[in-house]
Structure formats: C-alpha cells, structure tokens
Amino acid sequence: MPDSGAPGPRGRLDRAAWTERAEAHAARADALTAEHRARQARREKHPVHDFLFTYYGYKPGQLRRWHPGAGVTLEDAPERAAWRWYSPAPGSEALAPDAAAYAAEKPELARLVRLMLARTAARPGQFGCFGLHEWAMVYRTPEHRHEVPLRLGQAGTDAVVEQGELRCTHIDAYRFFTPEAVPRNRLAPTRESQPHLEQPGCLHAGMDVYKWAMKLGPLVPGELLLDAFELARDIRILDMEAAPYDLSDWGVEPVRIETAEGKAEYVRRQRGFAERGNDLRMRILDAWGPAPLPAS
C-alpha cells in the first residue's frame, strides 16, 4: 500500500495539551460505558446494549485509550515509546502515530479498511430493507438468538418475512439468516463480495464504522473513535426497536416495520444514520492520511 504519511507533519501537541485531551477522552469514554460496566459487575445481560462489547469484542478499557491520529506529534511523551505504531518524531521524546508503519505491518488490513470506508461512502444508500434482516434470523425456527418472546409470535413473524422482500447487503447479518430465509434474500453476500456490496444505508455497515476505527488504533483521533461508538450505539437501538422481539421488559418501544408508519419511521432514521456514517468515514480517511483512495 502507498505510504500513508510519516510522523510529524500534521501538527504538534505539547504535553499539557495532549494530556488534557487524553483525560477528557477517558472521562467521555467512561460515561459511555458506565452502564455496561455496572451490569458486568452485577453479572447482568442486556439484549440491546451488550452487543457493541460482545459482538465486536472491544473492551471499555480499549475505548478509553486516547490517540491523536496519524502523524500528529506528541511532545514529551516517553511513556508511549513502546506503544504499537508510534514512531519517534522531531523533538525531545516526541512521538507520533505512524501510518506508514501500520501499513507496512498490516498491508492487507490497511487496504481492506480503506476500501470499506471509501467505497461505502461513495455509493448511494439503499433504504428498502426495513430491518427485515433481524426477522430473517428467526424465520421458521423455534430457536432464537435472544431469549425473549417474539412480538407477533412465530406465525406472525414468518408472515411479515413472507409478505416483504429480503434485501440484505451485509454478510455479517446475512450469515445469521435461517436456512429457510437464505433463498428469500435478493443477494447472496460473501466475505469476498463485501467491499463491492457495502452501502451506507445498511445499519450494520454503519455500526461497523466503529469496528474499522478501532482496527486503525492510534491512526484515528480518540474523539473520532468515540463519535463512531456513539453512532454504533444509536444504530443498535433502532436495530432492536425494529426487530421482531418483544423487548418491553427493557423499556424498548418497537418500531413496527410491519406497518406503513413503522416503515416510514425506519427509513427516516436510517437516512440520518447513513449521513452520519458517511461523515465519519470521510473524517477517518482524512485523519488517516493522504494515501490515494481505491477505485470503486
């Protein structure tokens, strides 16, 4: 992959400035994860909010670690000398996240992340799925991923799938479809086709912006990482509000996508998430550095 930039040319922060930002970041991250950490301490599970920590596998401690972004020099930062993908920069004990070092160590991942961010942002959003991917995961099966009842019962849930059209473009949702639901989908997404099918209207693609930001580690400014986490959190709420489950015990009001009103609400919020997701994708690419974007 082409050089994504060397340490140092994108600005400098003295120790007082960068420690202040790091502390503010940690406080914001702690606030975002407080309820999850409290549930963990009580050994309680939540069918909506645990997802970002269990599915993606990133712990609250990882989320609270602040980085300045690729090429931003931290002055007087000797404690970061052993941190991964930090390289010496001009100045006394100055260090900066090194995009070129990251690309040299992880060329395939670097290329994939850039492809996913750039190509997804460049495509028009698709807004006709109405969240039926979650319904396809319980279609015609008595075994469900969540131990909560179906809002419409099994027969009613199956009828919604059969009366609609499955248009899922995301492999990591599609791979959980029941065998009976798989042939009903307009596409058959694969891991290989993912860079060619991902589009900004997809809720799971929007949540994945957080995943891509986390994979880039110190190349992404901490504040931007937390923005991506907040987007993923907000999307997850809609994902479960529109799901077939009865989550009233957790205070979740359903978006009834089996109705015209529910479909309209889903699309309205879906469009908002697509805009937020594309804004974050472009901000991540900008923070990462000036390497050319892959062709669509």
PDB file of C-alpha atoms in Angstrom:
ATOM      1  CA  MET A   1       0.000   0.000   0.000  1.00  0.00           C
ATOM      2  CA  PRO A   2       1.272   3.521  -0.702  1.00  0.00           C
ATOM      3  CA  ASP A   3       2.876   5.443   2.126  1.00  0.00           C
ATOM      4  CA  SER A   4       0.082   6.996   4.219  1.00  0.00           C
ATOM      5  CA  GLY A   5       2.266   9.710   5.720  1.00  0.00           C
ATOM      6  CA  ALA A   6       5.236   9.979   8.055  1.00  0.00           C
ATOM      7  CA  PRO A   7       5.097  11.040  11.705  1.00  0.00           C
ATOM      8  CA  GLY A   8       5.105  14.695  12.459  1.00  0.00           C
ATOM      9  CA  PRO A   9       3.687  16.751   9.545  1.00  0.00           C
ATOM     10  CA  ARG A  10       0.098  17.043  10.733  1.00  0.00           C
ATOM     11  CA  GLY A  11       0.559  19.158  13.835  1.00  0.00           C
ATOM     12  CA  ARG A  12       2.140  19.063  17.280  1.00  0.00           C
ATOM     13  CA  LEU A  13       0.687  18.978  20.774  1.00  0.00           C
ATOM     14  CA  ASP A  14       2.682  19.914  23.827  1.00  0.00           C
ATOM     15  CA  ARG A  15       2.345  17.705  26.878  1.00  0.00           C
ATOM     16  CA  ALA A  16      -0.189  19.923  28.629  1.00  0.00           C
ATOM     17  CA  ALA A  17      -2.437  19.978  25.550  1.00  0.00           C
ATOM     18  CA  TRP A  18      -2.355  16.274  24.782  1.00  0.00           C
ATOM     19  CA  THR A  19      -2.755  15.123  28.378  1.00  0.00           C
ATOM     20  CA  GLU A  20      -5.795  17.399  28.723  1.00  0.00           C
ATOM     21  CA  ARG A  21      -7.338  15.830  25.632  1.00  0.00           C
ATOM     22  CA  ALA A  22      -6.488  12.326  26.841  1.00  0.00           C
ATOM     23  CA  GLU A  23      -8.133  12.966  30.195  1.00  0.00           C
ATOM     24  CA  ALA A  24     -11.254  14.432  28.594  1.00  0.00           C
ATOM     25  CA  HIS A  25     -11.433  11.443  26.274  1.00  0.00           C
ATOM     26  CA  ALA A  26     -11.159   8.959  29.137  1.00  0.00           C
ATOM     27  CA  ALA A  27     -13.915  10.741  31.048  1.00  0.00           C
ATOM     28  CA  ARG A  28     -16.204  10.685  27.992  1.00  0.00           C
ATOM     29  CA  ALA A  29     -15.464   7.012  27.348  1.00  0.00           C
ATOM     30  CA  ASP A  30     -16.148   6.139  30.985  1.00  0.00           C
ATOM     31  CA  ALA A  31     -19.505   7.888  30.804  1.00  0.00           C
ATOM     32  CA  LEU A  32     -20.398   5.984  27.626  1.00  0.00           C
ATOM     33  CA  THR A  33     -19.541   2.613  29.166  1.00  0.00           C
ATOM     34  CA  ALA A  34     -20.701   3.205  32.756  1.00  0.00           C
ATOM     35  CA  GLU A  35     -23.975   1.288  32.462  1.00  0.00           C
ATOM     36  CA  HIS A  36     -22.303  -1.642  30.713  1.00  0.00           C
ATOM     37  CA  ARG A  37     -19.588  -1.863  33.355  1.00  0.00           C
ATOM     38  CA  ALA A  38     -22.188  -1.715  36.114  1.00  0.00           C
ATOM     39  CA  ARG A  39     -24.128  -4.572  34.500  1.00  0.00           C
ATOM     40  CA  GLN A  40     -20.936  -6.569  34.207  1.00  0.00           C
ATOM     41  CA  ALA A  41     -20.288  -6.114  37.904  1.00  0.00           C
ATOM     42  CA  ARG A  42     -23.812  -7.396  38.635  1.00  0.00           C
ATOM     43  CA  ARG A  43     -23.420 -10.163  36.013  1.00  0.00           C
ATOM     44  CA  GLU A  44     -26.483  -8.903  34.194  1.00  0.00           C
ATOM     45  CA  LYS A  45     -27.040  -9.085  30.443  1.00  0.00           C
ATOM     46  CA  HIS A  46     -28.819  -6.637  28.166  1.00  0.00           C
ATOM     47  CA  PRO A  47     -30.106  -7.791  24.751  1.00  0.00           C
ATOM     48  CA  VAL A  48     -29.599  -4.368  23.157  1.00  0.00           C
ATOM     49  CA  HIS A  49     -26.599  -2.631  24.686  1.00  0.00           C
ATOM     50  CA  ASP A  50     -24.246  -5.556  25.293  1.00  0.00           C
ATOM     51  CA  PHE A  51     -23.873  -6.069  21.541  1.00  0.00           C
ATOM     52  CA  LEU A  52     -21.181  -3.459  20.984  1.00  0.00           C
ATOM     53  CA  PHE A  53     -18.968  -5.135  23.574  1.00  0.00           C
ATOM     54  CA  THR A  54     -19.721  -8.806  22.908  1.00  0.00           C
ATOM     55  CA  TYR A  55     -20.029  -8.905  19.110  1.00  0.00           C
ATOM     56  CA  TYR A  56     -17.186  -6.520  18.352  1.00  0.00           C
ATOM     57  CA  GLY A  57     -15.159  -7.722  21.327  1.00  0.00           C
ATOM     58  CA  TYR A  58     -13.633  -4.350  22.253  1.00  0.00           C
ATOM     59  CA  LYS A  59     -13.429  -3.751  25.983  1.00  0.00           C
ATOM     60  CA  PRO A  60     -14.222  -0.441  27.718  1.00  0.00           C
ATOM     61  CA  GLY A  61     -10.526  -0.067  28.571  1.00  0.00           C
ATOM     62  CA  GLN A  62      -9.641  -0.071  24.867  1.00  0.00           C
ATOM     63  CA  LEU A  63     -12.254   2.562  24.147  1.00  0.00           C
ATOM     64  CA  ARG A  64     -10.894   4.962  26.778  1.00  0.00           C
ATOM     65  CA  ARG A  65      -7.314   4.973  25.417  1.00  0.00           C
ATOM     66  CA  TRP A  66      -6.819   8.240  23.562  1.00  0.00           C
ATOM     67  CA  HIS A  67      -4.698   8.704  20.442  1.00  0.00           C
ATOM     68  CA  PRO A  68      -4.090  11.928  18.479  1.00  0.00           C
ATOM     69  CA  GLY A  69      -4.405  10.460  14.988  1.00  0.00           C
ATOM     70  CA  ALA A  70      -1.900   9.673  12.267  1.00  0.00           C
ATOM     71  CA  GLY A  71       1.111  11.980  12.045  1.00  0.00           C
ATOM     72  CA  VAL A  72       0.160  14.195  14.998  1.00  0.00           C
ATOM     73  CA  THR A  73       3.241  14.633  17.193  1.00  0.00           C
ATOM     74  CA  LEU A  74       3.004  14.371  20.962  1.00  0.00           C
ATOM     75  CA  GLU A  75       5.784  16.275  22.662  1.00  0.00           C
ATOM     76  CA  ASP A  76       7.350  14.877  25.818  1.00  0.00           C
ATOM     77  CA  ALA A  77       5.606  11.508  25.584  1.00  0.00           C
ATOM     78  CA  PRO A  78       8.227   8.928  26.642  1.00  0.00           C
ATOM     79  CA  GLU A  79       5.577   6.611  28.102  1.00  0.00           C
ATOM     80  CA  ARG A  80       4.266   5.974  24.596  1.00  0.00           C
ATOM     81  CA  ALA A  81       7.603   4.873  23.155  1.00  0.00           C
ATOM     82  CA  ALA A  82       6.590   1.212  23.462  1.00  0.00           C
ATOM     83  CA  TRP A  83       3.067   1.741  22.151  1.00  0.00           C
ATOM     84  CA  ARG A  84       2.305  -0.019  18.905  1.00  0.00           C
ATOM     85  CA  TRP A  85       2.582   2.066  15.713  1.00  0.00           C
ATOM     86  CA  TYR A  86       4.119   5.061  17.450  1.00  0.00           C
ATOM     87  CA  SER A  87       7.394   6.299  15.961  1.00  0.00           C
ATOM     88  CA  PRO A  88       9.920   8.951  17.025  1.00  0.00           C
ATOM     89  CA  ALA A  89       9.264  12.451  15.731  1.00  0.00           C
ATOM     90  CA  PRO A  90      11.453  15.574  15.760  1.00  0.00           C
ATOM     91  CA  GLY A  91      11.765  16.959  19.261  1.00  0.00           C
ATOM     92  CA  SER A  92      12.656  15.807  22.746  1.00  0.00           C
ATOM     93  CA  GLU A  93      10.990  12.438  23.446  1.00  0.00           C
ATOM     94  CA  ALA A  94       8.369  13.286  20.829  1.00  0.00           C
ATOM     95  CA  LEU A  95       6.317  10.528  19.221  1.00  0.00           C
ATOM     96  CA  ALA A  96       3.585  10.298  16.605  1.00  0.00           C
ATOM     97  CA  PRO A  97       1.258   7.549  15.336  1.00  0.00           C
ATOM     98  CA  ASP A  98       2.885   6.278  12.153  1.00  0.00           C
ATOM     99  CA  ALA A  99       0.510   5.397   9.308  1.00  0.00           C
ATOM    100  CA  ALA A 100       3.360   4.074   7.156  1.00  0.00           C
ATOM    101  CA  ALA A 101       4.448   1.683   9.911  1.00  0.00           C
ATOM    102  CA  TYR A 102       0.876   0.456  10.274  1.00  0.00           C
ATOM    103  CA  ALA A 103       0.551  -0.125   6.523  1.00  0.00           C
ATOM    104  CA  ALA A 104       3.891  -1.943   6.404  1.00  0.00           C
ATOM    105  CA  GLU A 105       2.911  -4.278   9.242  1.00  0.00           C
ATOM    106  CA  LYS A 106      -0.694  -4.840   8.178  1.00  0.00           C
ATOM    107  CA  PRO A 107      -0.890  -4.168   4.436  1.00  0.00           C
ATOM    108  CA  GLU A 108      -3.919  -6.376   3.769  1.00  0.00           C
ATOM    109  CA  LEU A 109      -5.926  -4.959   6.666  1.00  0.00           C
ATOM    110  CA  ALA A 110      -4.952  -1.397   5.743  1.00  0.00           C
ATOM    111  CA  ARG A 111      -6.130  -1.933   2.192  1.00  0.00           C
ATOM    112  CA  LEU A 112      -9.389  -3.571   3.311  1.00  0.00           C
ATOM    113  CA  VAL A 113     -10.250  -0.820   5.777  1.00  0.00           C
ATOM    114  CA  ARG A 114      -9.562   1.894   3.220  1.00  0.00           C
ATOM    115  CA  LEU A 115     -11.656   0.051   0.632  1.00  0.00           C
ATOM    116  CA  MET A 116     -14.565  -0.406   3.025  1.00  0.00           C
ATOM    117  CA  LEU A 117     -14.577   3.208   4.160  1.00  0.00           C
ATOM    118  CA  ALA A 118     -14.045   4.828   0.757  1.00  0.00           C
ATOM    119  CA  ARG A 119     -16.242   2.621  -1.377  1.00  0.00           C
ATOM    120  CA  THR A 120     -19.131   2.560   1.079  1.00  0.00           C
ATOM    121  CA  ALA A 121     -19.117   6.349   1.365  1.00  0.00           C
ATOM    122  CA  ALA A 122     -19.093   6.699  -2.444  1.00  0.00           C
ATOM    123  CA  ARG A 123     -22.188   4.570  -3.053  1.00  0.00           C
ATOM    124  CA  PRO A 124     -25.822   5.656  -2.855  1.00  0.00           C
ATOM    125  CA  GLY A 125     -27.674   4.364   0.173  1.00  0.00           C
ATOM    126  CA  GLN A 126     -30.363   1.699  -0.174  1.00  0.00           C
ATOM    127  CA  PHE A 127     -33.390   2.192   2.046  1.00  0.00           C
ATOM    128  CA  GLY A 128     -35.795  -0.631   1.231  1.00  0.00           C
ATOM    129  CA  CYS A 129     -34.745  -3.354   3.657  1.00  0.00           C
ATOM    130  CA  PHE A 130     -36.893  -2.102   6.582  1.00  0.00           C
ATOM    131  CA  GLY A 131     -34.777  -4.013   9.084  1.00  0.00           C
ATOM    132  CA  LEU A 132     -36.040  -7.407   7.969  1.00  0.00           C
ATOM    133  CA  HIS A 133     -32.594  -8.934   8.490  1.00  0.00           C
ATOM    134  CA  GLU A 134     -33.437  -9.484  12.162  1.00  0.00           C
ATOM    135  CA  TRP A 135     -36.714 -11.131  11.214  1.00  0.00           C
ATOM    136  CA  ALA A 136     -34.889 -13.411   8.766  1.00  0.00           C
ATOM    137  CA  MET A 137     -32.719 -14.628  11.642  1.00  0.00           C
ATOM    138  CA  VAL A 138     -35.769 -16.156  13.381  1.00  0.00           C
ATOM    139  CA  TYR A 139     -37.769 -17.132  10.302  1.00  0.00           C
ATOM    140  CA  ARG A 140     -39.424 -20.531  10.659  1.00  0.00           C
ATOM    141  CA  THR A 141     -37.284 -21.679  13.570  1.00  0.00           C
ATOM    142  CA  PRO A 142     -38.106 -22.272  17.248  1.00  0.00           C
ATOM    143  CA  GLU A 143     -34.531 -21.424  18.283  1.00  0.00           C
ATOM    144  CA  HIS A 144     -33.836 -17.718  18.617  1.00  0.00           C
ATOM    145  CA  ARG A 145     -30.652 -15.772  19.341  1.00  0.00           C
ATOM    146  CA  HIS A 146     -32.294 -13.814  22.157  1.00  0.00           C
ATOM    147  CA  GLU A 147     -34.204 -15.479  24.985  1.00  0.00           C
ATOM    148  CA  VAL A 148     -37.185 -13.144  24.672  1.00  0.00           C
ATOM    149  CA  PRO A 149     -40.579 -13.735  23.035  1.00  0.00           C
ATOM    150  CA  LEU A 150     -41.426 -12.679  19.517  1.00  0.00           C
ATOM    151  CA  ARG A 151     -43.684  -9.641  19.445  1.00  0.00           C
ATOM    152  CA  LEU A 152     -46.024 -11.168  16.812  1.00  0.00           C
ATOM    153  CA  GLY A 153     -45.412 -14.801  17.680  1.00  0.00           C
ATOM    154  CA  GLN A 154     -43.733 -17.232  15.321  1.00  0.00           C
ATOM    155  CA  ALA A 155     -46.523 -17.390  12.744  1.00  0.00           C
ATOM    156  CA  GLY A 156     -46.936 -13.621  12.668  1.00  0.00           C
ATOM    157  CA  THR A 157     -43.190 -13.098  12.354  1.00  0.00           C
ATOM    158  CA  ASP A 158     -42.958 -15.578   9.494  1.00  0.00           C
ATOM    159  CA  ALA A 159     -45.842 -13.840   7.721  1.00  0.00           C
ATOM    160  CA  VAL A 160     -44.032 -10.474   7.828  1.00  0.00           C
ATOM    161  CA  VAL A 161     -40.983 -12.051   6.169  1.00  0.00           C
ATOM    162  CA  GLU A 162     -43.121 -13.735   3.534  1.00  0.00           C
ATOM    163  CA  GLN A 163     -45.096 -10.588   2.744  1.00  0.00           C
ATOM    164  CA  GLY A 164     -41.958  -8.452   2.441  1.00  0.00           C
ATOM    165  CA  GLU A 165     -38.744  -8.718   0.487  1.00  0.00           C
ATOM    166  CA  LEU A 166     -35.343  -9.521   1.967  1.00  0.00           C
ATOM    167  CA  ARG A 167     -32.719  -7.123   0.568  1.00  0.00           C
ATOM    168  CA  CYS A 168     -29.815  -7.571   2.977  1.00  0.00           C
ATOM    169  CA  THR A 169     -26.417  -6.484   1.592  1.00  0.00           C
ATOM    170  CA  HIS A 170     -24.316  -7.199   4.690  1.00  0.00           C
ATOM    171  CA  ILE A 171     -22.557 -10.543   5.100  1.00  0.00           C
ATOM    172  CA  ASP A 172     -22.425 -10.304   8.891  1.00  0.00           C
ATOM    173  CA  ALA A 173     -26.203 -10.048   9.082  1.00  0.00           C
ATOM    174  CA  TYR A 174     -26.930 -12.434   6.213  1.00  0.00           C
ATOM    175  CA  ARG A 175     -24.786 -15.207   7.689  1.00  0.00           C
ATOM    176  CA  PHE A 176     -27.218 -15.476  10.619  1.00  0.00           C
ATOM    177  CA  PHE A 177     -30.286 -15.991   8.405  1.00  0.00           C
ATOM    178  CA  THR A 178     -32.118 -19.251   8.965  1.00  0.00           C
ATOM    179  CA  PRO A 179     -31.749 -21.806   6.148  1.00  0.00           C
ATOM    180  CA  GLU A 180     -35.340 -21.089   5.091  1.00  0.00           C
ATOM    181  CA  ALA A 181     -34.663 -17.343   4.872  1.00  0.00           C
ATOM    182  CA  VAL A 182     -31.447 -17.546   2.845  1.00  0.00           C
ATOM    183  CA  PRO A 183     -33.048 -18.197  -0.576  1.00  0.00           C
ATOM    184  CA  ARG A 184     -35.510 -15.357   0.014  1.00  0.00           C
ATOM    185  CA  ASN A 185     -32.740 -12.730   0.002  1.00  0.00           C
ATOM    186  CA  ARG A 186     -32.220 -10.836  -3.262  1.00  0.00           C
ATOM    187  CA  LEU A 187     -28.448 -11.227  -2.886  1.00  0.00           C
ATOM    188  CA  ALA A 188     -26.055 -13.799  -1.509  1.00  0.00           C
ATOM    189  CA  PRO A 189     -23.386 -11.654   0.193  1.00  0.00           C
ATOM    190  CA  THR A 190     -19.993 -13.218   0.828  1.00  0.00           C
ATOM    191  CA  ARG A 191     -16.858 -12.037   2.570  1.00  0.00           C
ATOM    192  CA  GLU A 192     -15.229 -11.637  -0.852  1.00  0.00           C
ATOM    193  CA  SER A 193     -18.084  -9.512  -2.202  1.00  0.00           C
ATOM    194  CA  GLN A 194     -18.329  -7.330   0.898  1.00  0.00           C
ATOM    195  CA  PRO A 195     -16.247  -4.408  -0.494  1.00  0.00           C
ATOM    196  CA  HIS A 196     -18.473  -4.418  -3.585  1.00  0.00           C
ATOM    197  CA  LEU A 197     -21.847  -4.602  -1.801  1.00  0.00           C
ATOM    198  CA  GLU A 198     -21.449  -2.455   1.301  1.00  0.00           C
ATOM    199  CA  GLN A 199     -23.625   0.669   1.160  1.00  0.00           C
ATOM    200  CA  PRO A 200     -24.286   3.469   3.643  1.00  0.00           C
ATOM    201  CA  GLY A 201     -27.979   2.735   4.156  1.00  0.00           C
ATOM    202  CA  CYS A 202     -27.146  -0.553   5.869  1.00  0.00           C
ATOM    203  CA  LEU A 203     -27.413  -0.309   9.654  1.00  0.00           C
ATOM    204  CA  HIS A 204     -24.735  -2.940  10.178  1.00  0.00           C
ATOM    205  CA  ALA A 205     -22.353  -1.101   7.852  1.00  0.00           C
ATOM    206  CA  GLY A 206     -22.952   1.995   9.959  1.00  0.00           C
ATOM    207  CA  MET A 207     -22.141   0.133  13.158  1.00  0.00           C
ATOM    208  CA  ASP A 208     -19.033  -1.249  11.505  1.00  0.00           C
ATOM    209  CA  VAL A 209     -17.569   2.246  11.189  1.00  0.00           C
ATOM    210  CA  TYR A 210     -16.741   1.798  14.875  1.00  0.00           C
ATOM    211  CA  LYS A 211     -15.036  -1.503  14.103  1.00  0.00           C
ATOM    212  CA  TRP A 212     -12.895  -0.017  11.337  1.00  0.00           C
ATOM    213  CA  ALA A 213     -11.932   2.939  13.534  1.00  0.00           C
ATOM    214  CA  MET A 214     -10.902   0.608  16.325  1.00  0.00           C
ATOM    215  CA  LYS A 215      -8.837  -1.545  13.948  1.00  0.00           C
ATOM    216  CA  LEU A 216      -6.853   1.528  12.903  1.00  0.00           C
ATOM    217  CA  GLY A 217      -5.782   2.070  16.504  1.00  0.00           C
ATOM    218  CA  PRO A 218      -3.687   5.223  17.037  1.00  0.00           C
ATOM    219  CA  LEU A 219      -4.241   6.449  13.474  1.00  0.00           C
ATOM    220  CA  VAL A 220      -7.749   7.614  14.457  1.00  0.00           C
ATOM    221  CA  PRO A 221      -8.140  10.521  16.901  1.00  0.00           C
ATOM    222  CA  GLY A 222      -9.786   9.417  20.125  1.00  0.00           C
ATOM    223  CA  GLU A 223     -12.609  11.920  19.805  1.00  0.00           C
ATOM    224  CA  LEU A 224     -13.466  10.499  16.381  1.00  0.00           C
ATOM    225  CA  LEU A 225     -13.420   6.946  17.746  1.00  0.00           C
ATOM    226  CA  LEU A 226     -15.973   7.901  20.394  1.00  0.00           C
ATOM    227  CA  ASP A 227     -18.143   9.576  17.753  1.00  0.00           C
ATOM    228  CA  ALA A 228     -18.115   6.264  15.853  1.00  0.00           C
ATOM    229  CA  PHE A 229     -19.011   4.387  19.039  1.00  0.00           C
ATOM    230  CA  GLU A 230     -21.953   6.724  19.657  1.00  0.00           C
ATOM    231  CA  LEU A 231     -23.183   6.164  16.106  1.00  0.00           C
ATOM    232  CA  ALA A 232     -22.967   2.388  16.583  1.00  0.00           C
ATOM    233  CA  ARG A 233     -24.857   2.670  19.883  1.00  0.00           C
ATOM    234  CA  ASP A 234     -27.642   4.717  18.324  1.00  0.00           C
ATOM    235  CA  ILE A 235     -27.929   2.388  15.338  1.00  0.00           C
ATOM    236  CA  ARG A 236     -28.084  -0.654  17.589  1.00  0.00           C
ATOM    237  CA  ILE A 237     -31.087   0.846  19.361  1.00  0.00           C
ATOM    238  CA  LEU A 238     -33.019   1.211  16.093  1.00  0.00           C
ATOM    239  CA  ASP A 239     -31.867  -2.252  15.010  1.00  0.00           C
ATOM    240  CA  MET A 240     -33.540  -3.773  18.059  1.00  0.00           C
ATOM    241  CA  GLU A 241     -36.538  -1.443  18.075  1.00  0.00           C
ATOM    242  CA  ALA A 242     -37.326  -2.702  14.558  1.00  0.00           C
ATOM    243  CA  ALA A 243     -36.563  -6.335  15.404  1.00  0.00           C
ATOM    244  CA  PRO A 244     -39.298  -8.945  15.892  1.00  0.00           C
ATOM    245  CA  TYR A 245     -38.588  -9.319  19.614  1.00  0.00           C
ATOM    246  CA  ASP A 246     -40.755  -8.128  22.479  1.00  0.00           C
ATOM    247  CA  LEU A 247     -38.255  -6.069  24.461  1.00  0.00           C
ATOM    248  CA  SER A 248     -40.777  -4.208  26.592  1.00  0.00           C
ATOM    249  CA  ASP A 249     -39.150  -5.567  29.775  1.00  0.00           C
ATOM    250  CA  TRP A 250     -36.100  -3.456  28.833  1.00  0.00           C
ATOM    251  CA  GLY A 251     -38.146  -0.358  28.051  1.00  0.00           C
ATOM    252  CA  VAL A 252     -37.775  -0.726  24.271  1.00  0.00           C
ATOM    253  CA  GLU A 253     -40.682   0.663  22.246  1.00  0.00           C
ATOM    254  CA  PRO A 254     -40.962  -1.155  18.907  1.00  0.00           C
ATOM    255  CA  VAL A 255     -40.737   0.435  15.502  1.00  0.00           C
ATOM    256  CA  ARG A 256     -43.473  -1.617  13.868  1.00  0.00           C
ATOM    257  CA  ILE A 257     -41.950  -2.159  10.446  1.00  0.00           C
ATOM    258  CA  GLU A 258     -44.881  -4.420   9.548  1.00  0.00           C
ATOM    259  CA  THR A 259     -46.905  -1.193   9.160  1.00  0.00           C
ATOM    260  CA  ALA A 260     -46.578   1.692   6.705  1.00  0.00           C
ATOM    261  CA  GLU A 261     -45.958   4.105   9.572  1.00  0.00           C
ATOM    262  CA  GLY A 262     -43.227   1.905  11.014  1.00  0.00           C
ATOM    263  CA  LYS A 263     -41.524   1.573   7.641  1.00  0.00           C
ATOM    264  CA  ALA A 264     -41.545   5.348   7.197  1.00  0.00           C
ATOM    265  CA  GLU A 265     -40.017   5.920  10.636  1.00  0.00           C
ATOM    266  CA  TYR A 266     -37.365   3.279   9.995  1.00  0.00           C
ATOM    267  CA  VAL A 267     -36.330   4.849   6.674  1.00  0.00           C
ATOM    268  CA  ARG A 268     -36.268   8.358   8.141  1.00  0.00           C
ATOM    269  CA  ARG A 269     -33.879   7.319  10.891  1.00  0.00           C
ATOM    270  CA  GLN A 270     -31.932   5.055   8.538  1.00  0.00           C
ATOM    271  CA  ARG A 271     -31.212   8.019   6.250  1.00  0.00           C
ATOM    272  CA  GLY A 272     -29.945  10.031   9.189  1.00  0.00           C
ATOM    273  CA  PHE A 273     -27.593   7.255  10.188  1.00  0.00           C
ATOM    274  CA  ALA A 274     -26.347   6.954   6.595  1.00  0.00           C
ATOM    275  CA  GLU A 275     -25.402  10.650   6.626  1.00  0.00           C
ATOM    276  CA  ARG A 276     -23.673  10.361   9.996  1.00  0.00           C
ATOM    277  CA  GLY A 277     -21.854   7.222   8.892  1.00  0.00           C
ATOM    278  CA  ASN A 278     -20.539   8.796   5.702  1.00  0.00           C
ATOM    279  CA  ASP A 279     -19.378  11.872   7.592  1.00  0.00           C
ATOM    280  CA  LEU A 280     -17.410   9.638   9.955  1.00  0.00           C
ATOM    281  CA  ARG A 281     -15.975   7.566   7.109  1.00  0.00           C
ATOM    282  CA  MET A 282     -14.593  10.656   5.437  1.00  0.00           C
ATOM    283  CA  ARG A 283     -13.260  12.066   8.697  1.00  0.00           C
ATOM    284  CA  ILE A 284     -11.440   8.794   9.396  1.00  0.00           C
ATOM    285  CA  LEU A 285      -9.932   8.760   5.915  1.00  0.00           C
ATOM    286  CA  ASP A 286      -8.834  12.379   6.334  1.00  0.00           C
ATOM    287  CA  ALA A 287      -7.255  11.682   9.729  1.00  0.00           C
ATOM    288  CA  TRP A 288      -5.531   8.579   8.389  1.00  0.00           C
ATOM    289  CA  GLY A 289      -3.590  10.429   5.729  1.00  0.00           C
ATOM    290  CA  PRO A 290      -3.216  11.293   2.073  1.00  0.00           C
ATOM    291  CA  ALA A 291      -2.868   7.817   0.515  1.00  0.00           C
ATOM    292  CA  PRO A 292      -4.959   7.621  -2.692  1.00  0.00           C
ATOM    293  CA  LEU A 293      -8.407   6.147  -2.326  1.00  0.00           C
ATOM    294  CA  PRO A 294      -9.076   2.852  -4.140  1.00  0.00           C
ATOM    295  CA  ALA A 295     -11.202   2.984  -7.244  1.00  0.00           C
ATOM    296  CA  SER A 296     -14.834   1.918  -6.770  1.00  0.00           C
TER     297      SER A 296
END
